[in-house]
Short mmCIF file of C-alpha atoms and ligand atoms in Angstrom, two decimals:
data_model
loop_
_atom_site.label_atom_id
_atom_site.label_comp_id
_atom_site.label_asym_id
_atom_site.label_seq_id
_atom_site.Cartn_x
_atom_site.Cartn_y
_atom_site.Cartn_z
CA MET A 1 16.58 28.00 -81.01
CA PRO A 2 16.03 26.04 -84.23
CA ASP A 3 18.93 26.00 -86.65
CA ASP A 4 18.34 29.15 -88.68
CA GLY A 5 20.99 28.19 -91.18
CA SER A 6 23.71 30.33 -89.65
CA LYS A 7 25.84 27.24 -88.93
CA SER A 8 25.24 25.11 -92.01
CA GLY A 9 24.37 27.91 -94.43
CA VAL A 10 21.12 26.12 -95.31
CA ILE A 11 17.79 27.16 -93.80
CA PRO A 12 15.95 23.98 -92.75
CA ALA A 13 12.56 23.32 -94.30
CA LEU A 14 11.45 22.23 -90.81
CA GLY A 15 13.01 22.82 -87.42
CA LEU A 16 11.44 21.42 -84.27
CA HIS A 17 13.19 22.47 -81.10
CA GLU A 18 12.42 20.88 -77.73
CA VAL A 19 8.75 20.39 -78.56
CA SER A 20 6.56 19.09 -75.74
CA LYS A 21 2.92 18.13 -75.82
CA SER A 22 0.65 16.41 -73.34
CA PHE A 23 -3.03 15.51 -73.44
CA ALA A 24 -5.52 15.24 -70.60
CA ASP A 25 -6.93 11.77 -70.01
CA ALA A 26 -9.01 10.14 -67.27
CA ARG A 27 -5.96 9.62 -65.05
CA GLY A 28 -4.49 13.07 -65.52
CA ARG A 29 -2.08 14.37 -68.13
CA LEU A 30 -0.40 12.09 -70.59
CA SER A 31 2.94 13.33 -71.88
CA ILE A 32 3.30 12.44 -75.59
CA LEU A 33 6.17 14.64 -76.77
CA ASP A 34 8.84 15.58 -74.27
CA GLY A 35 11.48 17.81 -75.76
CA ALA A 36 11.45 16.46 -79.31
CA SER A 37 13.88 18.12 -81.73
CA VAL A 38 14.57 17.52 -85.39
CA SER A 39 15.74 19.52 -88.39
CA ILE A 40 15.02 18.71 -92.03
CA LYS A 41 16.94 20.27 -94.87
CA PRO A 42 15.50 21.14 -98.29
CA GLY A 43 15.61 18.07 -100.52
CA GLU A 44 15.95 15.72 -97.55
CA MET A 45 13.49 12.89 -97.00
CA VAL A 46 13.33 11.69 -93.43
CA ALA A 47 11.45 8.63 -92.14
CA LEU A 48 9.64 8.98 -88.82
CA VAL A 49 9.19 5.60 -87.15
CA GLY A 50 8.04 4.40 -83.73
CA PRO A 51 5.35 2.13 -82.31
CA SER A 52 1.68 2.93 -82.63
CA GLY A 53 0.77 5.55 -80.03
CA ALA A 54 4.33 6.91 -79.85
CA GLY A 55 3.16 10.33 -81.03
CA LYS A 56 4.05 10.38 -84.75
CA SER A 57 0.73 11.88 -85.83
CA THR A 58 0.85 14.36 -82.95
CA LEU A 59 4.32 15.45 -84.05
CA LEU A 60 3.22 15.82 -87.69
CA HIS A 61 0.20 17.88 -86.61
CA ILE A 62 2.45 20.22 -84.65
CA ALA A 63 4.98 20.43 -87.51
CA GLY A 64 2.08 21.14 -89.88
CA LEU A 65 0.74 23.96 -87.68
CA LEU A 66 -2.54 22.12 -87.13
CA ASP A 67 -1.82 22.03 -83.42
CA ARG A 68 0.40 24.06 -81.09
CA PRO A 69 3.03 22.57 -78.78
CA ASP A 70 2.76 23.21 -75.00
CA SER A 71 6.34 24.44 -75.22
CA GLY A 72 9.16 24.49 -77.71
CA GLU A 73 9.53 26.02 -81.15
CA VAL A 74 8.42 25.07 -84.65
CA ALA A 75 10.20 26.80 -87.52
CA ILE A 76 9.00 26.51 -91.11
CA GLY A 77 11.66 27.68 -93.53
CA GLY A 78 13.37 29.41 -90.59
CA TYR A 79 10.21 31.27 -89.56
CA ALA A 80 9.30 30.72 -85.87
CA CYS A 81 5.65 29.69 -85.67
CA ALA A 82 4.88 28.38 -82.17
CA LYS A 83 3.58 31.74 -81.03
CA ALA A 84 2.63 33.23 -84.40
CA SER A 85 -0.96 34.42 -84.93
CA ASP A 86 -3.58 31.98 -86.21
CA ARG A 87 -3.79 34.04 -89.38
CA MET A 88 -0.08 33.76 -90.08
CA ARG A 89 -0.10 30.04 -89.28
CA THR A 90 -2.98 29.46 -91.70
CA ARG A 91 -1.12 31.33 -94.43
CA LEU A 92 2.01 29.27 -93.86
CA ARG A 93 0.02 26.05 -93.72
CA ARG A 94 -1.58 26.84 -97.07
CA HIS A 95 1.49 28.07 -98.89
CA ALA A 96 4.51 26.41 -97.31
CA ILE A 97 3.28 22.98 -96.22
CA GLY A 98 1.83 20.02 -98.12
CA PHE A 99 0.09 17.10 -96.39
CA ILE A 100 -0.45 13.51 -97.40
CA TYR A 101 -2.50 11.20 -95.20
CA GLN A 102 -3.08 7.46 -95.10
CA PHE A 103 -6.44 7.98 -96.77
CA HIS A 104 -6.44 10.24 -99.79
CA HIS A 105 -9.33 12.54 -98.74
CA LEU A 106 -9.99 13.48 -102.36
CA LEU A 107 -13.35 15.18 -102.93
CA PRO A 108 -15.59 12.66 -104.75
CA GLU A 109 -17.58 15.19 -106.77
CA PHE A 110 -14.49 16.66 -108.45
CA THR A 111 -12.21 15.19 -111.12
CA ALA A 112 -8.61 14.23 -110.40
CA LEU A 113 -7.34 17.44 -112.01
CA GLU A 114 -9.87 19.60 -110.14
CA ASN A 115 -8.88 17.98 -106.84
CA ILE A 116 -5.25 18.90 -107.50
CA SER A 117 -6.12 22.50 -108.29
CA ILE A 118 -8.32 23.08 -105.20
CA PRO A 119 -5.49 24.24 -102.88
CA GLN A 120 -4.51 26.90 -105.39
CA ARG A 121 -8.12 28.07 -105.72
CA VAL A 122 -8.42 28.23 -101.92
CA GLY A 123 -5.18 30.22 -101.93
CA GLY A 124 -6.79 32.79 -104.23
CA GLN A 125 -5.45 31.72 -107.64
CA THR A 126 -7.58 32.01 -110.78
CA ALA A 127 -9.11 28.82 -112.20
CA GLU A 128 -6.87 29.09 -115.25
CA VAL A 129 -3.61 29.27 -113.31
CA ALA A 130 -4.75 26.55 -110.89
CA MET A 131 -5.66 24.18 -113.73
CA GLU A 132 -2.38 24.86 -115.53
CA ARG A 133 -0.44 24.06 -112.39
CA GLY A 134 -2.66 21.02 -111.87
CA ALA A 135 -1.84 19.74 -115.36
CA GLU A 136 1.89 20.08 -114.62
CA LEU A 137 1.52 18.16 -111.36
CA ILE A 138 -0.69 15.40 -112.72
CA GLU A 139 2.00 14.81 -115.33
CA MET A 140 4.66 14.70 -112.61
CA VAL A 141 2.81 11.84 -110.88
CA GLY A 142 2.25 10.10 -114.23
CA LEU A 143 -1.55 10.34 -114.39
CA SER A 144 -2.30 12.87 -117.14
CA GLU A 145 -4.53 10.35 -118.87
CA ARG A 146 -6.68 10.13 -115.73
CA ALA A 147 -7.23 13.91 -115.39
CA THR A 148 -10.99 13.82 -115.95
CA HIS A 149 -11.64 10.74 -113.82
CA ARG A 150 -13.39 11.06 -110.50
CA PRO A 151 -11.64 9.55 -107.46
CA THR A 152 -13.95 6.49 -107.37
CA ALA A 153 -12.79 5.59 -110.90
CA LEU A 154 -9.14 5.47 -109.75
CA SER A 155 -7.26 2.64 -108.05
CA GLY A 156 -5.95 3.10 -104.49
CA GLY A 157 -2.44 3.79 -105.74
CA GLU A 158 -3.70 6.30 -108.32
CA GLN A 159 -5.80 8.09 -105.70
CA GLN A 160 -2.75 8.43 -103.50
CA ARG A 161 -0.64 9.76 -106.40
CA ILE A 162 -3.32 12.40 -107.00
CA ALA A 163 -3.17 13.24 -103.28
CA ILE A 164 0.61 13.69 -103.63
CA ALA A 165 0.10 16.06 -106.57
CA ARG A 166 -2.51 18.00 -104.58
CA ALA A 167 -0.09 18.37 -101.65
CA LEU A 168 2.36 20.07 -104.04
CA ALA A 169 -0.14 22.49 -105.59
CA ASN A 170 1.10 25.59 -103.80
CA SER A 171 4.80 24.64 -104.17
CA PRO A 172 5.38 23.98 -100.46
CA LEU A 173 8.84 23.86 -98.96
CA LEU A 174 7.82 21.13 -96.52
CA LEU A 175 5.94 17.89 -97.18
CA LEU A 176 4.43 15.99 -94.23
CA ALA A 177 3.11 12.48 -94.80
CA ASP A 178 1.35 10.33 -92.20
CA GLU A 179 1.63 6.66 -93.23
CA PRO A 180 0.97 7.60 -96.86
CA THR A 181 1.16 4.02 -98.13
CA GLY A 182 -0.33 2.35 -95.05
CA ASN A 183 -3.53 1.51 -96.89
CA LEU A 184 -1.92 0.02 -100.02
CA ASP A 185 -0.64 -3.43 -100.98
CA PRO A 186 3.19 -3.70 -100.94
CA LYS A 187 3.67 -3.40 -104.71
CA THR A 188 1.43 -0.36 -105.04
CA ALA A 189 2.99 1.12 -101.89
CA GLY A 190 6.43 0.83 -103.47
CA ALA A 191 5.28 2.59 -106.65
CA VAL A 192 3.60 5.41 -104.71
CA PHE A 193 6.69 5.81 -102.59
CA GLU A 194 8.85 6.12 -105.72
CA VAL A 195 6.60 8.97 -106.91
CA MET A 196 7.06 10.73 -103.57
CA ARG A 197 10.79 10.23 -103.73
CA THR A 198 10.98 11.67 -107.23
CA VAL A 199 8.97 14.78 -106.37
CA VAL A 200 11.05 15.42 -103.25
CA SER A 201 14.29 15.34 -105.22
CA GLU A 202 12.87 17.28 -108.18
CA THR A 203 11.27 20.04 -106.10
CA LYS A 204 13.93 20.18 -103.34
CA LEU A 205 11.34 20.21 -100.61
CA GLY A 206 12.02 18.70 -97.21
CA ALA A 207 9.86 15.72 -96.29
CA LEU A 208 8.99 14.02 -93.02
CA VAL A 209 7.24 10.69 -93.60
CA ALA A 210 5.74 8.60 -90.79
CA THR A 211 5.82 4.96 -91.81
CA HIS A 212 5.64 1.41 -90.44
CA ASN A 213 7.33 0.08 -93.56
CA LEU A 214 10.97 -0.51 -92.67
CA ASP A 215 12.12 -1.07 -96.26
CA MET A 216 10.66 2.29 -97.16
CA ALA A 217 12.20 3.92 -94.10
CA ARG A 218 15.62 2.52 -94.98
CA SER A 219 15.45 3.89 -98.49
CA MET A 220 14.99 7.46 -97.22
CA ASP A 221 17.91 9.78 -96.47
CA ARG A 222 17.61 9.42 -92.72
CA ILE A 223 15.51 7.61 -90.10
CA VAL A 224 14.40 9.18 -86.84
CA THR A 225 12.41 7.38 -84.19
CA LEU A 226 10.10 8.61 -81.47
CA SER A 227 10.99 7.09 -78.14
CA ASP A 228 9.70 8.34 -74.79
CA GLY A 229 8.59 11.55 -76.42
CA GLN A 230 11.98 12.36 -77.89
CA ILE A 231 13.39 12.08 -81.38
CA ILE A 232 16.42 9.89 -81.82
CA ASP A 233 18.39 9.75 -85.04
CA VAL A 234 18.82 6.05 -85.77
CA THR A 235 20.61 6.26 -89.10
CA GLU A 236 23.83 4.27 -88.95
P1 ADP B 301 1.01 7.55 -83.48
O1 ADP B 301 0.66 8.37 -84.69
O2 ADP B 301 2.48 7.36 -83.29
O3 ADP B 301 0.30 6.23 -83.49
P2 ADP B 301 -0.52 9.54 -82.03
O4 ADP B 301 0.23 10.82 -82.17
O5 ADP B 301 -1.71 9.37 -82.88
O6 ADP B 301 0.52 8.32 -82.18
O7 ADP B 301 -0.99 9.37 -80.54
C1 ADP B 301 -0.12 9.41 -79.42
C2 ADP B 301 -0.92 9.33 -78.17
O8 ADP B 301 -1.58 10.58 -77.94
C3 ADP B 301 -2.00 8.28 -78.15
O9 ADP B 301 -2.02 7.69 -76.86
C4 ADP B 301 -3.25 9.06 -78.40
O10 ADP B 301 -4.36 8.42 -77.81
C5 ADP B 301 -2.95 10.38 -77.75
N1 ADP B 301 -3.65 11.52 -78.39
C6 ADP B 301 -3.44 11.97 -79.64
N2 ADP B 301 -4.22 13.04 -79.92
C7 ADP B 301 -4.95 13.25 -78.80
C8 ADP B 301 -5.95 14.22 -78.43
N3 ADP B 301 -6.34 15.18 -79.29
N4 ADP B 301 -6.48 14.13 -77.19
C9 ADP B 301 -6.08 13.18 -76.32
N5 ADP B 301 -5.15 12.25 -76.60
C10 ADP B 301 -4.58 12.28 -77.82
MG1 MG B 302 -0.52 8.02 -86.33
#
Protein backbone atom coordinates (compact mmCIF):
# COMPACT_ATOMS: atom_id res chain seq x y z
CA MET A 1 0.00 0.00 0.00
CA PRO A 2 1.12 3.63 -0.39
CA ASP A 3 3.13 5.05 2.48
CA ASP A 4 0.43 6.32 4.82
CA GLY A 5 2.95 8.11 6.96
CA SER A 6 3.18 5.38 9.58
CA LYS A 7 6.89 4.87 8.83
CA SER A 8 8.09 8.42 8.25
CA GLY A 9 5.47 10.21 10.32
CA VAL A 10 4.62 12.40 7.31
CA ILE A 11 1.59 11.71 5.12
CA PRO A 12 2.69 12.04 1.48
CA ALA A 13 0.91 14.61 -0.66
CA LEU A 14 0.93 11.97 -3.41
CA GLY A 15 1.51 8.23 -3.26
CA LEU A 16 1.44 6.12 -6.40
CA HIS A 17 1.80 2.41 -5.75
CA GLU A 18 2.42 -0.09 -8.54
CA VAL A 19 0.33 1.85 -11.03
CA SER A 20 -0.22 0.19 -14.40
CA LYS A 21 -1.96 1.54 -17.46
CA SER A 22 -2.24 0.32 -21.02
CA PHE A 23 -4.05 1.69 -24.05
CA ALA A 24 -5.56 -0.16 -26.99
CA ASP A 25 -3.96 0.55 -30.36
CA ALA A 26 -4.18 -0.99 -33.83
CA ARG A 27 -1.77 -3.79 -32.91
CA GLY A 28 -3.33 -4.62 -29.57
CA ARG A 29 -2.64 -3.22 -26.13
CA LEU A 30 0.22 -0.87 -25.48
CA SER A 31 1.56 -0.93 -21.94
CA ILE A 32 2.51 2.62 -20.85
CA LEU A 33 2.83 2.34 -17.07
CA ASP A 34 3.89 -0.97 -15.61
CA GLY A 35 4.04 -0.89 -11.84
CA ALA A 36 5.06 2.74 -11.37
CA SER A 37 5.50 3.87 -7.76
CA VAL A 38 6.45 7.21 -6.28
CA SER A 39 5.80 9.16 -3.10
CA ILE A 40 5.95 12.94 -2.73
CA LYS A 41 6.13 14.64 0.64
CA PRO A 42 4.55 18.00 1.49
CA GLY A 43 6.93 20.79 0.48
CA GLU A 44 8.85 18.52 -1.87
CA MET A 45 9.29 19.41 -5.54
CA VAL A 46 10.02 16.44 -7.75
CA ALA A 47 11.00 16.54 -11.43
CA LEU A 48 9.48 13.90 -13.71
CA VAL A 49 11.66 13.32 -16.76
CA GLY A 50 11.73 10.78 -19.58
CA PRO A 51 11.59 10.79 -23.38
CA SER A 52 8.53 11.94 -25.26
CA GLY A 53 5.95 9.15 -25.22
CA ALA A 54 7.34 7.63 -22.01
CA GLY A 55 4.03 8.21 -20.21
CA LYS A 56 4.64 11.40 -18.18
CA SER A 57 1.31 12.98 -19.08
CA THR A 58 -0.48 9.66 -18.54
CA LEU A 59 1.06 9.42 -15.08
CA LEU A 60 0.10 13.01 -14.22
CA HIS A 61 -3.48 12.38 -15.39
CA ILE A 62 -3.72 9.34 -13.14
CA ALA A 63 -2.13 11.21 -10.20
CA GLY A 64 -4.58 14.06 -10.84
CA LEU A 65 -7.59 11.71 -10.81
CA LEU A 66 -8.44 12.60 -14.41
CA ASP A 67 -7.94 8.98 -15.38
CA ARG A 68 -7.97 5.68 -13.47
CA PRO A 69 -5.14 3.15 -13.48
CA ASP A 70 -5.83 -0.42 -14.69
CA SER A 71 -4.33 -1.55 -11.40
CA GLY A 72 -2.43 -0.06 -8.50
CA GLU A 73 -3.28 2.64 -6.00
CA VAL A 74 -3.28 6.43 -6.02
CA ALA A 75 -3.33 8.15 -2.65
CA ILE A 76 -3.88 11.89 -2.29
CA GLY A 77 -2.92 13.09 1.17
CA GLY A 78 -3.09 9.45 2.31
CA TYR A 79 -6.61 8.94 0.93
CA ALA A 80 -6.86 5.92 -1.42
CA CYS A 81 -8.55 7.03 -4.64
CA ALA A 82 -8.14 4.34 -7.30
CA LYS A 83 -11.52 2.82 -6.51
CA ALA A 84 -13.22 5.86 -4.95
CA SER A 85 -16.50 7.08 -6.46
CA ASP A 86 -16.45 9.62 -9.29
CA ARG A 87 -18.08 12.10 -6.94
CA MET A 88 -15.36 11.76 -4.33
CA ARG A 89 -12.64 11.94 -6.97
CA THR A 90 -14.12 15.15 -8.39
CA ARG A 91 -14.21 16.68 -4.91
CA LEU A 92 -10.59 15.76 -4.29
CA ARG A 93 -9.55 17.00 -7.71
CA ARG A 94 -11.17 20.37 -7.04
CA HIS A 95 -10.00 20.86 -3.49
CA ALA A 96 -6.75 18.94 -3.07
CA ILE A 97 -5.05 19.13 -6.47
CA GLY A 98 -3.83 22.03 -8.59
CA PHE A 99 -2.86 21.65 -12.26
CA ILE A 100 -0.55 23.63 -14.50
CA TYR A 101 -0.25 22.74 -18.18
CA GLN A 102 2.13 23.74 -20.95
CA PHE A 103 -0.51 26.12 -22.28
CA HIS A 104 -2.14 28.36 -19.73
CA HIS A 105 -5.79 27.65 -20.65
CA LEU A 106 -6.90 30.96 -19.15
CA LEU A 107 -10.40 32.04 -20.16
CA PRO A 108 -10.02 34.98 -22.58
CA GLU A 109 -13.21 36.80 -21.59
CA PHE A 110 -12.20 37.11 -17.93
CA THR A 111 -9.54 39.29 -16.28
CA ALA A 112 -6.42 37.83 -14.70
CA LEU A 113 -7.92 38.16 -11.22
CA GLU A 114 -11.25 36.63 -12.29
CA ASN A 115 -9.42 33.69 -13.88
CA ILE A 116 -7.65 33.03 -10.58
CA SER A 117 -10.89 33.12 -8.62
CA ILE A 118 -12.83 30.75 -10.92
CA PRO A 119 -11.81 27.51 -9.14
CA GLN A 120 -13.09 28.89 -5.86
CA ARG A 121 -16.38 29.95 -7.46
CA VAL A 122 -16.75 26.48 -9.01
CA GLY A 123 -16.04 25.06 -5.54
CA GLY A 124 -19.00 27.02 -4.16
CA GLN A 125 -17.26 30.06 -2.63
CA THR A 126 -18.87 33.51 -2.71
CA ALA A 127 -17.53 36.04 -5.22
CA GLU A 128 -16.18 38.16 -2.37
CA VAL A 129 -14.14 35.38 -0.77
CA ALA A 130 -12.93 34.14 -4.16
CA MET A 131 -11.76 37.61 -5.20
CA GLU A 132 -10.02 38.17 -1.85
CA ARG A 133 -8.17 34.90 -2.22
CA GLY A 134 -7.42 35.81 -5.84
CA ALA A 135 -5.88 39.12 -4.76
CA GLU A 136 -3.63 37.28 -2.29
CA LEU A 137 -2.49 34.84 -4.97
CA ILE A 138 -1.93 37.41 -7.69
CA GLU A 139 0.36 39.20 -5.25
CA MET A 140 2.19 35.95 -4.53
CA VAL A 141 3.04 35.58 -8.24
CA GLY A 142 3.99 39.27 -8.44
CA LEU A 143 1.25 40.45 -10.82
CA SER A 144 -1.08 42.58 -8.71
CA GLU A 145 -0.71 45.46 -11.15
CA ARG A 146 -2.03 43.21 -13.94
CA ALA A 147 -5.20 42.13 -12.08
CA THR A 148 -7.65 43.74 -14.48
CA HIS A 149 -5.84 42.71 -17.66
CA ARG A 150 -7.30 40.07 -19.91
CA PRO A 151 -5.04 37.12 -20.82
CA THR A 152 -4.33 38.45 -24.34
CA ALA A 153 -2.84 41.61 -22.77
CA LEU A 154 -0.31 39.53 -20.80
CA SER A 155 3.03 38.12 -21.94
CA GLY A 156 3.53 34.33 -22.10
CA GLY A 157 5.39 34.31 -18.80
CA GLU A 158 2.72 36.45 -17.11
CA GLN A 159 -0.04 34.18 -18.41
CA GLN A 160 1.73 31.18 -16.94
CA ARG A 161 2.20 32.94 -13.58
CA ILE A 162 -1.55 33.61 -13.53
CA ALA A 163 -2.12 29.92 -14.30
CA ILE A 164 0.10 29.04 -11.32
CA ALA A 165 -1.96 31.33 -9.07
CA ARG A 166 -5.18 29.76 -10.38
CA ALA A 167 -3.86 26.26 -9.60
CA LEU A 168 -3.43 27.35 -5.97
CA ALA A 169 -6.88 28.91 -5.57
CA ASN A 170 -8.36 26.13 -3.46
CA SER A 171 -5.17 25.65 -1.39
CA PRO A 172 -4.33 22.21 -2.81
CA LEU A 173 -1.93 19.86 -1.09
CA LEU A 174 -0.64 18.57 -4.42
CA LEU A 175 0.51 20.51 -7.49
CA LEU A 176 0.86 18.68 -10.81
CA ALA A 177 2.57 20.45 -13.70
CA ASP A 178 2.95 19.08 -17.23
CA GLU A 179 5.86 20.85 -18.95
CA PRO A 180 4.77 24.17 -17.44
CA THR A 181 7.56 26.17 -19.08
CA GLY A 182 7.75 24.16 -22.31
CA ASN A 183 6.24 26.99 -24.31
CA LEU A 184 8.47 29.79 -22.97
CA ASP A 185 11.89 31.16 -23.89
CA PRO A 186 14.67 30.09 -21.47
CA LYS A 187 14.81 33.37 -19.53
CA THR A 188 11.06 33.57 -19.02
CA ALA A 189 10.98 29.85 -18.22
CA GLY A 190 13.53 30.39 -15.46
CA ALA A 191 11.49 33.24 -13.95
CA VAL A 192 8.25 31.23 -14.05
CA PHE A 193 10.01 28.28 -12.50
CA GLU A 194 11.27 30.48 -9.65
CA VAL A 195 7.67 31.53 -8.95
CA MET A 196 6.63 27.87 -8.79
CA ARG A 197 9.51 27.07 -6.50
CA THR A 198 8.62 29.90 -4.15
CA VAL A 199 4.96 28.91 -3.90
CA VAL A 200 5.85 25.27 -3.25
CA SER A 201 8.11 26.19 -0.36
CA GLU A 202 5.76 28.85 1.01
CA THR A 203 2.62 26.72 0.87
CA LYS A 204 4.27 23.36 1.72
CA LEU A 205 2.47 21.57 -1.05
CA GLY A 206 4.00 18.59 -2.82
CA ALA A 207 4.74 19.09 -6.51
CA LEU A 208 5.37 16.74 -9.40
CA VAL A 209 6.66 18.60 -12.46
CA ALA A 210 7.16 16.94 -15.85
CA THR A 211 9.92 18.76 -17.70
CA HIS A 212 12.41 18.41 -20.56
CA ASN A 213 14.56 21.14 -19.06
CA LEU A 214 17.45 19.42 -17.29
CA ASP A 215 18.68 22.56 -15.50
CA MET A 216 15.23 22.98 -14.05
CA ALA A 217 15.02 19.30 -13.14
CA ARG A 218 18.36 19.48 -11.35
CA SER A 219 17.28 22.44 -9.28
CA MET A 220 14.32 20.52 -7.83
CA ASP A 221 14.55 18.41 -4.67
CA ARG A 222 14.57 15.12 -6.53
CA ILE A 223 14.46 13.75 -10.07
CA VAL A 224 12.52 10.66 -11.08
CA THR A 225 12.48 9.22 -14.57
CA LEU A 226 9.98 7.06 -16.40
CA SER A 227 11.66 4.10 -18.00
CA ASP A 228 9.83 1.05 -19.37
CA GLY A 229 6.73 2.09 -17.49
CA GLN A 230 8.43 2.28 -14.12
CA ILE A 231 9.63 5.17 -12.01
CA ILE A 232 13.29 5.25 -11.15
CA ASP A 233 14.76 7.70 -8.68
CA VAL A 234 17.80 9.16 -10.44
CA THR A 235 18.89 11.68 -7.82
CA GLU A 236 22.52 11.11 -6.93
P1 LIG B 1 4.67 11.79 -22.50
O1 LIG B 1 3.84 12.80 -21.76
O2 LIG B 1 5.80 11.24 -21.69
O3 LIG B 1 5.17 12.32 -23.81
P2 LIG B 1 2.16 10.40 -22.84
O4 LIG B 1 1.71 9.99 -21.48
O5 LIG B 1 1.49 11.56 -23.44
O6 LIG B 1 3.75 10.53 -22.84
O7 LIG B 1 1.94 9.18 -23.83
C1 LIG B 1 2.49 7.89 -23.64
C2 LIG B 1 1.99 6.98 -24.70
O8 LIG B 1 0.62 6.66 -24.46
C3 LIG B 1 2.04 7.53 -26.10
O9 LIG B 1 2.45 6.48 -26.97
C4 LIG B 1 0.63 7.94 -26.38
O10 LIG B 1 0.34 7.86 -27.75
C5 LIG B 1 -0.16 6.92 -25.59
N1 LIG B 1 -1.46 7.43 -25.11
C6 LIG B 1 -1.63 8.42 -24.21
N2 LIG B 1 -2.95 8.64 -23.97
C7 LIG B 1 -3.61 7.76 -24.76
C8 LIG B 1 -5.01 7.47 -24.96
N3 LIG B 1 -5.96 8.13 -24.31
N4 LIG B 1 -5.31 6.49 -25.85
C9 LIG B 1 -4.35 5.81 -26.51
N5 LIG B 1 -3.03 6.03 -26.35
C10 LIG B 1 -2.66 6.99 -25.48
MG1 LIG C 1 3.33 14.75 -22.17
